[in-house]
Amino acid sequence: MHICFPSLSYPLNGEPTSGVGAQVRLLATALTAAGHQVSVVDLSKQPAVSDDHGVTVHRVRAHRMHWLVGKLPLVGKPLALPVRELEYSFAVWKAVRAIHKSRRIDVVEGTETGMLLLALSPKMPVIIRLHGEQYTFQKFTPGIKLTFGLQLTRALQRMALKRAKLLISPSNAHAREIQGEITQVLPPMVVVPNNVALNGVTSNGTHRSAATVLYAGRIDKGKGIETFIRAAAQTSKSIPDAQFVIAGGLHSSVPKTEFRALLESSQLNGNLKVVGPLGTKALAELYQTSTVAVLPSYYETFGLAALEPMAFGTPVVATDRGGLPEVVVPNVTGTLVPAGDETALAAAIVELLKNPGTLTRMGKAAAKDAAKFDVQNVRALTEQLYQWAIGDTAENAEAHVFFSPHADDVVLSCGGTIEALLKENKRVQVITVFGPQDGPAHSAFARHIHRKWRIDTGARIRRMQEDAEALRALGVNEHAHLDFVEAPERCSGDGTMLYATYDEMRGKPAAADEALIEQIFQKAITSDFGAGAILYFPLSLGQHVDHQILYLLGSRLLAAGKRVRFYEDYPYAENFECDAHKLNWLPNVVPVPLEGKLRALAAYQSQLPGLGGSLRRAAQRVRRFSKRLDRSPAERNWELIIAPNLRETGGPGAGKLPLIPLVQRPTLRDFKKFIDTFRWHDLEEVLPVGAGYCADVGCGAGRHRELVESRGYKWLGLDKGAVAQVKSDALTLPLRPESMNAVVAWQMMEYVDDPARVFAEASRVLSTGGSFCGSVSFLEPVHGRTYFNLSPLAVEKLLGESGFSDITIKPGLNGFTLLLWTWLRRTPIRRLAWLTPALIFLLLAPLATALFATSWFLYQLGLGHGDLMRWISQTAPLEFAGHVLFCARKRARNENCT
């Protein structure tokens, strides 16, 4: 690759430079040594082209228009900085364009300054490494105001940041700062810490001075120079022979007269030496001979001035601001103190100087820790980022291996990508990891799922056949089914079901699955997929436990050095959108054909009920989803970037996926949920499909028998009446424990004197994963026949205490209608009760319609958030319901599965 680095400064021949210049040189020489061609654009007063160990350095001169503008009265000072930013940007753009004409540049990496015109240019991908700018440092420095000129300059820089291909932050802390500053959607951002070159670095402490405290950096208010000098004065009172060294040039924020006055007031006299800016070699000697290095900054994007002395085995006392806590480990490689607190800084310095044993221990730990930041450790990662930016990350892959949790997951999620790869004659392999067990399902939950699939027997064979047919339609010849049993049928060693509810399947993997995870990992890590093979795993967007296991597997293989990508598992991905605050995730958008994917979709007949109910509707959903990224069909997968020297500190990307649940926008259709509360609701809305026996407790005249049997169950009526098959009350069911696959208790809970016992009895007779459905009226007037008015909260509490999860509570008839209906039923004109829903609707609907429509209109104009719409359609129906429906499933485990 040909890589170009625009840089405001670049050190040649060991000359003094900024931290940014040192980092550019470090990376440039490492990339050149790896065989890449590197060009550097350096703004200098002396234009020239030089060679620095293979790095071609183009020193160019920027115009001085900003100096003339600064002399203008009134407007000169505010406009000088923005004009300089534009001048730098033009000079960099002109120089890079000239280099590009002579030899094509593949990628450009610059800093925040001077990148605007390049970021706006479509000719080459632009990466901006966030070293930090004057705006950010002054923002955190007390006593310094952000001038209009500085804010305008930052606005120009933000334009460049938002249009870059990729942003690289040296720390999680600075990534959070940038995300907070630019609230709009940013380009992908990756955290890659700064580095040091350890060639020739020694941490031999035999030549260290007895008590020398080093401040290396600009003499700048933002760097805490005033805090350091005052702390030095306090330190000298406790340790009179302590020596203090300041190595750095004077910054404009500290005038010479002010600095001299500060030195005189400290009364350090011969104990303080100011040596000015030093070259690389002289600075290294200071690091090696100093006892303690101090970095009292108010803000650091990373803290290179802390990492460099650590490489020489010198402990560091730094502040707890910015990225410094990600460099200095408290009480291990140094000490952290509050910014601006000279007393705390002095105390920390004294503590170290008085404890040689602590100095030695911290020095060794600092040198060891700094070795993780050696530039050679991340050179390959830098190349990976460049390859992603230019879009050739998959060119050298020998094979593409897709891991599918279940039959259909990979085809639905990556079918277009697979078809596109096959058209390019790439080798594609699909591995389906989990599947149903052989033989009949022995779990009520598994039988429910098989019933949804419309498969009564031979689920494993049927699903494998569907998968094989679908992959043939795509043209995949390499396909393997592993023998791992999927979650709804997985048991522990003693035969106990591990996952018997949807909540459990969306929870954390069971402890008994740890051995399974290790077994799959060992199988994958020892498999020979071919050199440079890319392995694809699901993002686990729906949190299905089998998807979680494969996401964990992919993460472990990534940490082991494998090339891994994560795909957006469909159909869960329909309900997710990009996280604006994602870190370390790089998207790969693949334009795809859909013909093969739609042919393959037709093979999954068992899955069509969950994808719209028919092949036509499923195909419509797939087409619509594939165009969410662009007008043409596309699929997206993600690369997770893990820097080998990254110390995670709970940053915004810690443990987060690149997608977040989609916030559902309120629509006019939501008003139907309000209208639905003016009609009676029945069991068909909550009873899931399944198999086995269903106990209809309080069956009455047996009106639900036909429905129960149509859902796949054998009906068993329990009541005191003549129709019941078994004479029983609801409090003590004459049934064996775990003998039922479903229990129905319809509109009878309010008529028993101990409803908690009904919930407990249902749990006792239900097999693991069995369903408990019913209803209860809780706003019905007490008329001598009801004992309890159970609210939705009470129903949910009783279900949870009785061992149920997957709890769903839906509003039925609203309370206003139920109150009037009950009252009319007790009067001589009881026949009029059936007119109650219409009467109440005529009273309430006009007001509700007006409020809902007003909220919708304001929402469309951007003047509201649609809160009133949500309340009318989602909250109010349950709050004012007189009759509620519930459905829950008996969980397998007692721990919290949410």
Coordinates of C-alpha atoms in Angstrom, one line a residue, residues 294-523:
V294 CA 5.1 13.7 36.5
L295 CA 2.2 14.5 34.1
P296 CA -0.2 16.9 35.9
S297 CA -2.4 17.6 32.8
Y298 CA -6.0 18.7 33.0
Y299 CA -6.7 16.5 30.0
E300 CA -4.8 14.0 27.9
T301 CA -6.2 12.2 24.9
F302 CA -3.9 9.3 25.8
G303 CA -0.8 10.3 27.8
L304 CA 2.3 9.6 25.7
A305 CA 4.3 11.6 28.1
A306 CA 3.4 9.0 30.7
L307 CA 4.0 5.9 28.5
E308 CA 7.5 7.0 27.3
P309 CA 9.1 7.2 30.8
M310 CA 7.3 3.9 31.7
A311 CA 9.1 2.2 28.9
F312 CA 12.4 3.1 30.6
G313 CA 11.2 1.7 34.0
T314 CA 10.3 5.1 35.4
P315 CA 7.2 5.3 37.6
V316 CA 4.7 8.0 36.8
V317 CA 2.6 10.4 38.9
A318 CA -0.3 11.6 36.7
T319 CA -3.8 13.0 37.0
D320 CA -7.0 11.0 36.7
R321 CA -8.2 12.9 33.6
G322 CA -8.8 11.9 30.0
G323 CA -7.0 8.8 28.9
L324 CA -4.3 8.7 31.6
P325 CA -6.1 6.0 33.7
E326 CA -5.9 3.8 30.6
V327 CA -2.1 4.2 30.6
V328 CA -1.1 4.4 34.3
V329 CA -2.3 1.6 36.5
P330 CA -2.7 3.0 40.1
N331 CA -0.4 1.6 42.7
V332 CA 1.1 -0.7 40.0
T333 CA 3.0 1.4 37.4
G334 CA 2.4 4.8 39.1
T335 CA 0.0 7.0 41.0
L336 CA -3.1 9.0 39.9
V337 CA -4.1 12.3 41.6
P338 CA -6.8 14.8 41.0
A339 CA -6.0 17.4 38.4
G340 CA -5.0 20.9 39.7
D341 CA -4.4 19.6 43.3
E342 CA -0.7 20.5 44.0
T343 CA -1.0 19.1 47.6
A344 CA -2.0 15.7 46.4
L345 CA 0.6 15.8 43.7
A346 CA 3.3 16.7 46.1
A347 CA 2.2 14.0 48.6
A348 CA 2.3 11.3 45.8
I349 CA 5.8 12.4 44.8
V350 CA 7.1 12.4 48.4
E351 CA 5.6 9.0 49.0
L352 CA 7.5 7.5 46.1
L353 CA 10.8 9.3 46.7
K354 CA 10.8 8.1 50.3
N355 CA 10.1 4.4 49.4
P356 CA 12.9 3.0 47.2
G357 CA 11.3 -0.4 47.3
T358 CA 8.0 0.9 45.9
L359 CA 10.0 2.8 43.2
T360 CA 11.8 -0.4 42.2
R361 CA 8.5 -2.4 42.1
M362 CA 6.6 0.2 40.1
G363 CA 9.6 0.7 37.7
K364 CA 9.7 -3.0 36.8
A365 CA 5.9 -3.1 36.4
A366 CA 6.0 0.1 34.3
A367 CA 8.6 -1.3 31.9
K368 CA 6.7 -4.6 31.6
D369 CA 3.4 -2.8 31.0
A370 CA 4.8 -0.4 28.5
A371 CA 6.1 -3.3 26.4
K372 CA 2.5 -4.0 25.5
F373 CA 2.4 -0.7 23.7
D374 CA 5.3 -1.5 21.4
V375 CA 4.6 -0.3 17.8
Q376 CA 5.3 -3.7 16.4
N377 CA 2.4 -5.2 18.4
V378 CA -0.2 -3.1 16.5
R379 CA 1.4 -2.7 13.1
A380 CA -0.7 -5.6 11.7
L381 CA -3.8 -4.0 13.3
T382 CA -3.0 -0.7 11.6
E383 CA -2.7 -2.5 8.2
Q384 CA -6.0 -4.2 8.9
L385 CA -7.7 -0.8 9.4
Y386 CA -6.1 0.5 6.2
Q387 CA -7.3 -2.5 4.3
W388 CA -10.8 -2.0 5.6
A389 CA -10.7 1.7 4.5
I390 CA -9.8 0.8 1.0
G391 CA -12.3 -2.1 0.9
D392 CA -10.1 -5.1 0.2
T393 CA -10.3 -7.0 3.5
A394 CA -11.6 -10.2 1.9
E395 CA -9.4 -10.3 -1.2
N396 CA -6.8 -12.7 0.2
A397 CA -9.1 -15.0 2.1
E398 CA -8.7 -18.6 1.1
A399 CA -12.2 -19.6 2.4
H400 CA -15.3 -18.1 3.9
V401 CA -16.8 -20.2 6.7
F402 CA -20.3 -19.4 8.0
F403 CA -21.3 -20.8 11.3
S404 CA -25.1 -21.1 11.6
P405 CA -26.7 -21.6 15.0
H406 CA -29.6 -23.5 13.4
A407 CA -30.8 -24.5 10.0
D408 CA -31.9 -21.3 8.1
D409 CA -29.9 -18.7 10.2
V410 CA -27.1 -18.3 7.7
V411 CA -29.2 -18.4 4.6
L412 CA -31.7 -15.8 6.0
S413 CA -28.9 -13.6 7.3
C414 CA -26.1 -14.0 4.7
G415 CA -27.6 -15.8 1.7
G416 CA -26.9 -12.8 -0.6
T417 CA -23.3 -12.5 0.7
I418 CA -22.8 -16.3 0.0
E419 CA -24.2 -16.0 -3.5
A420 CA -22.0 -13.0 -4.2
L421 CA -18.9 -14.9 -3.0
L422 CA -19.7 -17.9 -5.0
K423 CA -20.1 -15.8 -8.1
E424 CA -16.5 -14.6 -7.5
N425 CA -15.4 -18.3 -7.3
K426 CA -14.7 -18.0 -3.6
R427 CA -14.7 -21.1 -1.4
V428 CA -17.7 -21.1 0.9
Q429 CA -18.5 -23.5 3.7
V430 CA -21.5 -23.6 6.0
I431 CA -21.5 -25.3 9.4
T432 CA -24.8 -25.7 11.2
V433 CA -24.0 -26.2 14.9
F434 CA -27.3 -26.9 16.7
G435 CA -30.4 -28.9 15.7
P436 CA -33.3 -30.8 17.2
Q437 CA -32.5 -34.2 18.8
D438 CA -33.4 -37.5 17.1
G439 CA -36.7 -38.9 18.1
P440 CA -39.8 -37.3 19.6
A441 CA -39.3 -34.1 21.7
H442 CA -39.6 -34.8 25.4
S443 CA -40.0 -31.2 26.5
A444 CA -43.4 -29.3 26.5
F445 CA -41.5 -26.3 25.2
A446 CA -39.8 -28.3 22.4
R447 CA -43.2 -29.8 21.4
H448 CA -44.6 -26.2 21.3
I449 CA -41.8 -25.1 19.0
H450 CA -42.2 -28.2 16.8
R451 CA -45.9 -27.5 16.6
K452 CA -45.1 -23.9 15.4
W453 CA -42.9 -25.5 12.7
R454 CA -45.8 -27.8 11.8
I455 CA -43.5 -30.8 12.4
D456 CA -45.0 -33.5 14.6
T457 CA -42.3 -36.2 14.2
G458 CA -38.7 -36.3 12.8
A459 CA -37.9 -32.7 13.4
R460 CA -34.2 -33.2 13.0
I461 CA -34.4 -35.0 9.7
R462 CA -36.9 -32.5 8.4
R463 CA -34.8 -29.5 9.4
M464 CA -31.6 -30.9 8.0
Q465 CA -33.4 -31.7 4.7
E466 CA -34.7 -28.1 4.5
D467 CA -31.2 -26.7 5.1
A468 CA -29.5 -29.0 2.6
E469 CA -32.1 -28.1 -0.1
A470 CA -31.7 -24.3 0.7
L471 CA -27.9 -24.5 0.4
R472 CA -28.1 -26.4 -2.8
A473 CA -30.3 -23.6 -4.2
L474 CA -27.6 -21.1 -3.2
G475 CA -24.9 -23.3 -4.8
V476 CA -23.1 -24.2 -1.6
N477 CA -21.3 -27.6 -1.9
E478 CA -19.5 -27.7 1.5
H479 CA -22.0 -28.0 4.3
A480 CA -21.8 -29.8 7.7
H481 CA -24.3 -30.4 10.4
L482 CA -22.7 -30.8 13.9
D483 CA -24.4 -33.1 16.5
F484 CA -25.1 -30.5 19.2
V485 CA -28.7 -30.4 20.5
E486 CA -30.4 -27.0 20.3
A487 CA -31.4 -25.1 23.5
P488 CA -35.1 -26.1 23.8
E489 CA -34.1 -29.7 24.0
R490 CA -30.9 -29.5 25.9
C491 CA -30.6 -31.1 29.3
S492 CA -28.1 -31.1 32.1
G493 CA -26.4 -34.3 33.2
D494 CA -29.3 -35.4 35.4
G495 CA -31.8 -34.9 32.6
T496 CA -33.1 -31.6 33.8
M497 CA -34.2 -29.2 31.1
L498 CA -31.9 -26.2 30.7
Y499 CA -34.2 -23.9 28.7
A500 CA -38.0 -24.3 28.9
T501 CA -39.1 -20.7 28.2
Y502 CA -38.4 -17.9 25.8
D503 CA -37.1 -15.8 28.6
E504 CA -34.6 -18.5 29.6
M505 CA -33.5 -18.9 26.0
R506 CA -32.9 -15.1 25.9
G507 CA -31.0 -15.1 29.2
K508 CA -27.5 -16.0 30.0
P509 CA -26.3 -19.5 29.0
A510 CA -26.8 -22.0 31.8
A511 CA -23.8 -23.1 33.9
A512 CA -24.3 -26.6 32.5
D513 CA -23.5 -25.3 29.0
E514 CA -19.9 -24.2 29.9
A515 CA -18.6 -27.7 29.0
L516 CA -20.6 -27.5 25.7
I517 CA -19.1 -24.1 24.9
E518 CA -15.6 -25.4 25.5
Q519 CA -16.2 -28.5 23.4
I520 CA -17.4 -26.4 20.4
F521 CA -14.5 -24.0 20.9
Q522 CA -11.9 -26.8 20.8
K523 CA -13.5 -28.3 17.7

